[in-house]
Amino acid sequence: MICPHFGICGGCRAYKNYDFNTYTTEIAERILGGESSAPIVFASPKKGFRARADFRFCTYEGFYFATNAFGKNERTKITQCPILLEPIQILIKHIREILAPLSVTHTLRCKLYGCSFLSTYKACVVTFIYHKCLDTTWQEEIHTLKERLTHIIQESYADFEIHIIGRSRGQKISFGSECIIDNFGIYLDRDSKDLLEQRGINLTQCTISKKESLFSQPNPFINAKMLYFLLTTLPQVMPNSMQTDLVELYCGSGNFTIPLSQIFRRVFATEVVKDSIHTLQETIQSHNITNITLARLNAQESIAALCRQREFFRLKDVDLDSFDFGAILIDPPRSGVGDEAMLEFIARFRVIVYISCAPQTLCDDLRVLKRTHTIHTLALFEQFPYTHHIESICILTR
């Protein structure tokens, strides 16, 4: 990929001699230590792969989208960003063309601080961030802008929907929805789709709601490969998965919960963020899924509940004794699990699925988990091209 901002923009920090295969070799050696077979590696498209973006604005020498500069505490203007999904690239180009000629006192330009995007190939949520009160004049102007942008992008993507949110201190005004839906199946090749369908996976029931303010996987192509890997590998590791249950910690908005509910008898999923739980509940209801039980618990509370150390009013309608857990899935933050007592609890499960975006903290946690488990399969995913970060899925068996 050729980008005029390599080495200037701070977004792509490994732009020189970037080689995903070299990184995977180094990381696999750290994680596996020569004890297991080579990892399975999944590469990303080299452009047009990122579904989320956050920008500020430069107003000197014109009006430009901006990012943090590479290695400097300053902004650098951006004229294009080829790593983004094409709908976002189109919107960036035309938002700038529309806003740049406006006076700095115009209601759309005045005290405009930043702009973020969350997109699929069918819809995009665009959030404008201001340092001022958003009045009725602004609302009228932004409504016109939304109509104009919709007309422009539908020339390339028919029926594409644009949702706009205005944010300021103490204010949030929405023009459309704060959520968009995405189906990971559209990012898979035909052979992968056919294999999943042959194995009884209903791809229409793998549609996930993504909310503007909540975390979602930034690279939908790699997210699809992660889900494909889990849906095809776990039934091999657990031939009786449909007769056993899965517990999932840090479930978020259900990126893994929804698809995996098709290969387990039941799923008990916990998450502490209320908006994430609410978004997942809406997705479950829209799919008429009946084998997922949600609980708003943090990781420590989840363990206390599952170990029967404490009763929670939030679980008053949940019969934990009715579950027969054969596997646990954890997708912790970059800092990892870290807590040895929590890791010892995780080690009680026959199969552990550990999803990590930080190899070092994964290695730290594996020092505890490998006392009782061995690594069955390690898969490495190019979630963040042109950076040193790599996503991994480590499946361990007792």
XYZ file of C-alpha atoms in Angstrom:
398
model
C 0.000 0.000 0.000
C 1.230 3.498 -0.840
C 0.256 6.286 1.539
C 1.651 9.842 1.298
C 1.512 10.145 5.094
C 3.679 7.147 6.053
C 6.277 8.322 8.544
C 4.375 11.550 9.196
C 1.039 10.322 10.562
C 1.306 8.396 13.837
C -1.367 5.857 12.924
C 0.856 3.377 11.080
C 3.891 2.974 13.301
C 5.574 0.099 11.482
C 5.515 1.460 7.961
C 9.203 0.800 7.219
C 9.876 -2.710 5.929
C 6.634 -3.947 7.459
C 6.582 -7.747 7.419
C 3.734 -9.518 9.175
C 5.390 -12.921 8.748
C 8.485 -11.773 10.638
C 6.360 -10.561 13.522
C 4.385 -13.805 13.676
C 7.576 -15.878 13.803
C 8.942 -13.838 16.693
C 5.678 -13.854 18.622
C 5.033 -17.562 18.069
C 8.452 -18.346 19.521
C 7.638 -16.273 22.607
C 4.214 -17.852 23.125
C 4.931 -21.448 22.127
C 8.538 -21.704 23.216
C 9.065 -24.580 20.801
C 6.566 -26.753 22.691
C 3.835 -26.909 20.045
C 3.418 -26.954 16.301
C 3.619 -23.763 14.257
C 0.753 -21.293 14.576
C -1.999 -20.804 12.045
C -1.587 -17.353 10.489
C -4.298 -15.143 9.000
C -3.280 -12.082 6.981
C -5.303 -8.926 6.443
C -5.974 -6.973 3.266
C -3.278 -4.323 3.002
C -5.701 -1.458 2.379
C -9.346 -0.629 2.929
C -9.564 -2.774 6.059
C -10.267 -0.478 9.004
C -13.880 0.187 10.048
C -13.216 2.734 12.800
C -11.382 6.051 12.735
C -10.951 9.076 14.988
C -9.701 12.421 13.706
C -9.112 15.941 14.887
C -8.954 18.940 12.560
C -6.168 21.214 11.329
C -7.303 24.732 10.516
C -3.988 26.286 9.511
C -3.323 26.535 5.783
C -6.900 25.473 5.109
C -9.173 22.898 6.690
C -8.046 19.267 6.993
C -8.676 16.110 8.914
C -5.742 15.468 11.242
C -4.066 12.797 13.360
C -1.262 12.827 15.880
C 2.114 13.162 14.207
C 4.574 10.265 14.237
C 6.715 10.620 17.380
C 5.561 14.183 18.053
C 2.952 15.800 20.267
C 1.310 17.737 17.455
C -1.288 17.300 14.734
C -0.553 16.540 11.135
C -3.045 17.053 8.336
C -4.410 14.069 6.424
C -5.607 14.267 2.833
C -6.266 10.534 2.493
C -6.160 7.386 4.612
C -6.088 4.229 2.446
C -6.289 1.807 5.397
C -9.926 2.813 5.994
C -12.977 1.120 4.518
C -13.825 2.805 1.242
C -17.114 4.342 2.521
C -15.138 6.198 5.214
C -12.603 7.378 2.637
C -15.424 8.757 0.474
C -17.002 10.541 3.436
C -13.709 12.084 4.570
C -13.078 13.470 1.098
C -16.512 15.044 0.725
C -16.886 16.284 4.304
C -13.672 18.225 3.823
C -14.763 19.533 0.420
C -18.072 20.731 1.902
C -16.707 22.254 5.124
C -13.419 23.752 3.890
C -14.982 26.667 1.928
C -17.170 27.662 4.911
C -16.255 30.564 7.136
C -14.660 29.653 10.483
C -17.699 31.301 12.093
C -20.169 29.110 10.192
C -22.200 26.972 12.577
C -20.812 23.724 11.114
C -17.192 24.926 11.346
C -17.235 27.033 14.492
C -15.433 25.221 17.361
C -15.508 21.906 15.499
C -12.932 19.816 17.336
C -13.014 16.270 15.954
C -14.817 13.647 13.927
C -15.082 9.859 14.265
C -16.413 7.119 11.998
C -17.850 3.642 12.556
C -18.726 1.957 9.277
C -19.765 -1.153 7.394
C -20.403 -1.448 3.659
C -24.053 -0.599 4.255
C -24.024 2.188 6.855
C -21.813 4.606 8.749
C -22.145 6.528 12.007
C -20.361 9.882 11.749
C -19.813 11.752 15.020
C -18.925 15.441 15.028
C -17.407 16.742 18.271
C -17.739 20.417 19.187
C -16.620 22.795 21.893
C -19.862 24.756 21.887
C -23.589 24.378 22.455
C -25.334 22.702 19.533
C -28.356 24.893 18.811
C -31.293 24.613 16.411
C -29.365 26.365 13.640
C -26.656 23.714 13.876
C -29.298 20.977 13.783
C -30.805 22.386 10.614
C -27.392 22.629 8.937
C -26.306 19.138 9.980
C -29.554 17.672 8.676
C -28.818 19.264 5.287
C -25.249 17.935 5.433
C -26.537 14.434 6.142
C -28.840 14.505 3.113
C -26.049 15.802 0.895
C -23.562 13.137 2.050
C -26.160 10.389 1.648
C -26.783 11.427 -1.948
C -23.030 11.459 -2.685
C -22.194 8.062 -1.195
C -25.204 6.300 -2.664
C -23.668 6.939 -6.072
C -21.080 4.302 -5.068
C -23.062 2.239 -2.519
C -26.783 1.996 -3.231
C -29.062 2.247 -0.189
C -26.116 3.230 2.026
C -27.291 4.852 5.270
C -25.559 7.701 7.075
C -26.260 8.389 10.735
C -24.873 11.553 12.290
C -24.274 12.304 15.967
C -23.345 15.688 17.353
C -21.451 15.723 20.648
C -20.577 18.571 22.941
C -20.114 18.806 26.670
C -23.390 17.630 28.198
C -24.977 17.194 24.762
C -25.533 14.357 22.351
C -27.884 14.852 19.408
C -28.547 11.956 17.039
C -29.759 12.122 13.451
C -30.471 8.464 12.830
C -29.261 5.472 14.808
C -26.299 5.144 17.161
C -25.968 1.482 16.138
C -25.269 -0.176 12.825
C -25.448 -3.884 12.087
C -22.760 -5.956 10.451
C -22.594 -9.593 9.374
C -19.174 -11.184 9.415
C -20.179 -13.485 6.557
C -19.845 -10.716 3.972
C -16.088 -10.555 4.638
C -15.520 -14.293 4.022
C -14.722 -15.962 0.722
C -17.257 -18.302 -0.861
C -15.432 -21.493 0.184
C -15.405 -20.446 3.839
C -19.099 -19.579 3.749
C -19.933 -22.910 2.139
C -17.958 -24.827 4.776
C -19.718 -23.063 7.632
C -23.126 -23.654 6.066
C -22.266 -27.348 5.585
C -21.513 -27.498 9.309
C -24.890 -26.029 10.195
C -23.839 -22.434 10.857
C -26.564 -19.977 9.918
C -24.694 -16.902 8.739
C -27.811 -14.731 8.996
C -27.634 -15.356 12.757
C -24.132 -13.912 12.908
C -25.200 -10.281 12.595
C -23.741 -8.064 15.311
C -24.883 -4.610 16.416
C -22.061 -2.061 16.634
C -22.613 1.074 18.677
C -20.734 4.321 18.120
C -19.611 4.680 21.743
C -18.684 1.034 22.367
C -15.668 -1.059 21.445
C -15.878 -3.195 18.320
C -13.237 -5.063 16.353
C -11.564 -2.477 14.072
C -10.735 -4.841 11.189
C -13.889 -6.674 10.013
C -11.959 -8.851 7.557
C -9.787 -10.239 10.343
C -12.706 -10.382 12.754
C -14.466 -12.633 10.234
C -11.390 -14.867 10.093
C -11.255 -15.028 13.898
C -14.876 -16.137 14.052
C -14.376 -18.593 11.202
C -11.366 -20.051 13.019
C -13.339 -20.528 16.256
C -16.403 -21.981 14.546
C -14.338 -24.544 12.648
C -11.682 -25.353 15.272
C -13.627 -25.633 18.525
C -15.873 -28.475 17.264
C -12.658 -30.393 16.497
C -11.253 -29.720 19.958
C -14.656 -30.428 21.559
C -16.566 -32.963 19.425
C -19.383 -32.827 22.007
C -19.619 -29.044 22.154
C -23.366 -29.149 21.441
C -23.803 -31.158 24.637
C -21.837 -28.764 26.815
C -21.946 -25.083 27.790
C -19.624 -22.109 27.366
C -18.911 -19.353 29.861
C -17.620 -16.097 28.384
C -16.010 -13.290 30.372
C -15.667 -9.773 28.923
C -18.331 -10.537 26.286
C -18.780 -6.906 25.210
C -21.566 -6.469 22.675
C -21.501 -10.144 21.714
C -19.029 -10.298 18.852
C -18.091 -13.864 19.830
C -21.199 -14.667 21.868
C -23.693 -14.619 19.010
C -21.810 -16.855 16.520
C -20.556 -19.303 19.172
C -24.064 -19.837 20.527
C -24.598 -22.007 17.445
C -21.952 -24.578 18.425
C -22.635 -24.825 22.185
C -25.723 -26.019 24.005
C -25.858 -22.820 26.071
C -23.709 -19.740 26.650
C -23.414 -17.841 29.939
C -21.907 -14.441 29.064
C -20.909 -11.685 31.468
C -20.002 -8.042 30.921
C -19.892 -5.034 33.241
C -20.659 -2.232 30.726
C -24.401 -1.572 30.730
C -24.573 -0.267 27.153
C -22.765 -3.363 25.879
C -25.186 -5.678 27.672
C -28.160 -3.686 26.375
C -26.843 -3.789 22.797
C -26.263 -7.543 23.032
C -29.740 -8.097 24.463
C -31.258 -6.314 21.478
C -29.236 -8.465 19.073
C -30.306 -11.660 20.849
C -33.952 -10.636 20.655
C -33.693 -9.702 16.974
C -32.303 -13.186 16.202
C -34.773 -14.977 18.523
C -31.827 -16.694 20.220
C -32.842 -18.627 23.339
C -29.626 -20.293 24.535
C -27.673 -17.211 25.699
C -27.878 -16.064 29.322
C -26.473 -12.604 30.069
C -25.335 -11.162 33.364
C -23.980 -7.723 34.179
C -20.975 -8.791 36.224
C -17.317 -7.933 36.136
C -14.760 -10.726 35.985
C -14.281 -10.962 39.758
C -18.042 -11.006 40.357
C -18.478 -13.659 37.661
C -15.984 -15.893 39.425
C -17.625 -15.298 42.808
C -20.997 -16.260 41.317
C -19.722 -19.342 39.482
C -17.861 -20.532 42.583
C -21.045 -19.980 44.655
C -19.114 -17.643 46.927
C -21.730 -14.935 46.692
C -25.332 -14.581 45.596
C -26.254 -11.752 43.253
C -29.699 -10.228 42.880
C -28.835 -9.761 39.210
C -28.797 -13.565 38.927
C -32.040 -14.219 40.781
C -33.621 -15.729 37.649
C -30.509 -17.687 36.578
C -30.037 -21.302 37.636
C -26.267 -21.677 37.515
C -26.557 -25.319 38.588
C -28.298 -26.110 35.303
C -25.131 -25.344 33.312
C -22.511 -27.921 32.437
C -19.519 -25.814 31.470
C -16.941 -27.473 29.276
C -15.140 -24.360 28.059
C -14.391 -20.768 28.961
C -13.674 -17.867 26.589
C -11.847 -14.772 27.798
C -11.040 -11.656 25.812
C -9.377 -9.421 28.421
C -8.088 -5.881 27.888
C -4.539 -5.270 26.702
C -3.304 -5.572 30.303
C -4.358 -9.236 30.319
C -5.790 -11.105 33.314
C -2.792 -10.750 35.595
C -4.542 -12.001 38.739
C -3.299 -15.475 39.699
C -6.480 -16.405 41.586
C -8.547 -15.560 38.517
C -6.219 -17.556 36.290
C -6.493 -20.555 38.626
C -10.280 -20.307 38.313
C -10.000 -20.190 34.513
C -7.819 -23.308 34.694
C -10.751 -25.263 36.156
C -12.248 -25.545 32.675
C -11.252 -28.356 30.365
C -10.932 -26.028 27.343
C -9.743 -22.415 27.530
C -10.087 -19.970 24.647
C -7.836 -16.990 25.340
C -8.128 -14.064 22.899
C -5.385 -11.479 23.219
C -4.145 -8.333 21.512
C -1.003 -8.178 23.665
C 1.448 -11.101 23.308
C 3.468 -10.139 26.384
C 0.519 -10.237 28.803
C -0.678 -13.447 27.143
C 2.747 -14.988 27.826
C 2.572 -13.807 31.429
C -0.852 -15.407 31.927
C 0.217 -18.610 30.168
C 2.865 -19.170 32.827
C -0.008 -19.942 35.204
C -2.378 -21.646 32.767
C 0.293 -24.005 31.445
C 0.659 -25.569 34.880
C -2.525 -27.504 34.100
C -3.095 -27.033 30.355
C -1.220 -27.382 27.100
C -1.580 -25.222 24.021
C -3.685 -27.124 21.511
C -3.773 -24.457 18.786
C -2.375 -20.960 18.384
C -3.678 -18.667 15.660
C -2.217 -15.239 14.877
C -4.240 -12.554 13.117
C -3.116 -9.403 11.343
C -5.716 -7.256 13.063
C -3.557 -4.111 12.990
C -1.461 -3.937 9.777
C 1.469 -1.495 9.768
C 1.809 -1.729 13.556
C 3.619 -4.124 15.889
C 0.322 -5.277 17.422
C -0.970 -8.760 16.625
C -4.211 -10.418 17.700
C -4.014 -14.016 18.833
C -6.342 -16.839 19.788
C -4.819 -19.497 22.015
C -6.837 -22.654 22.647
C -5.647 -24.674 25.620
C -6.792 -28.113 26.767
C -6.344 -29.713 30.147
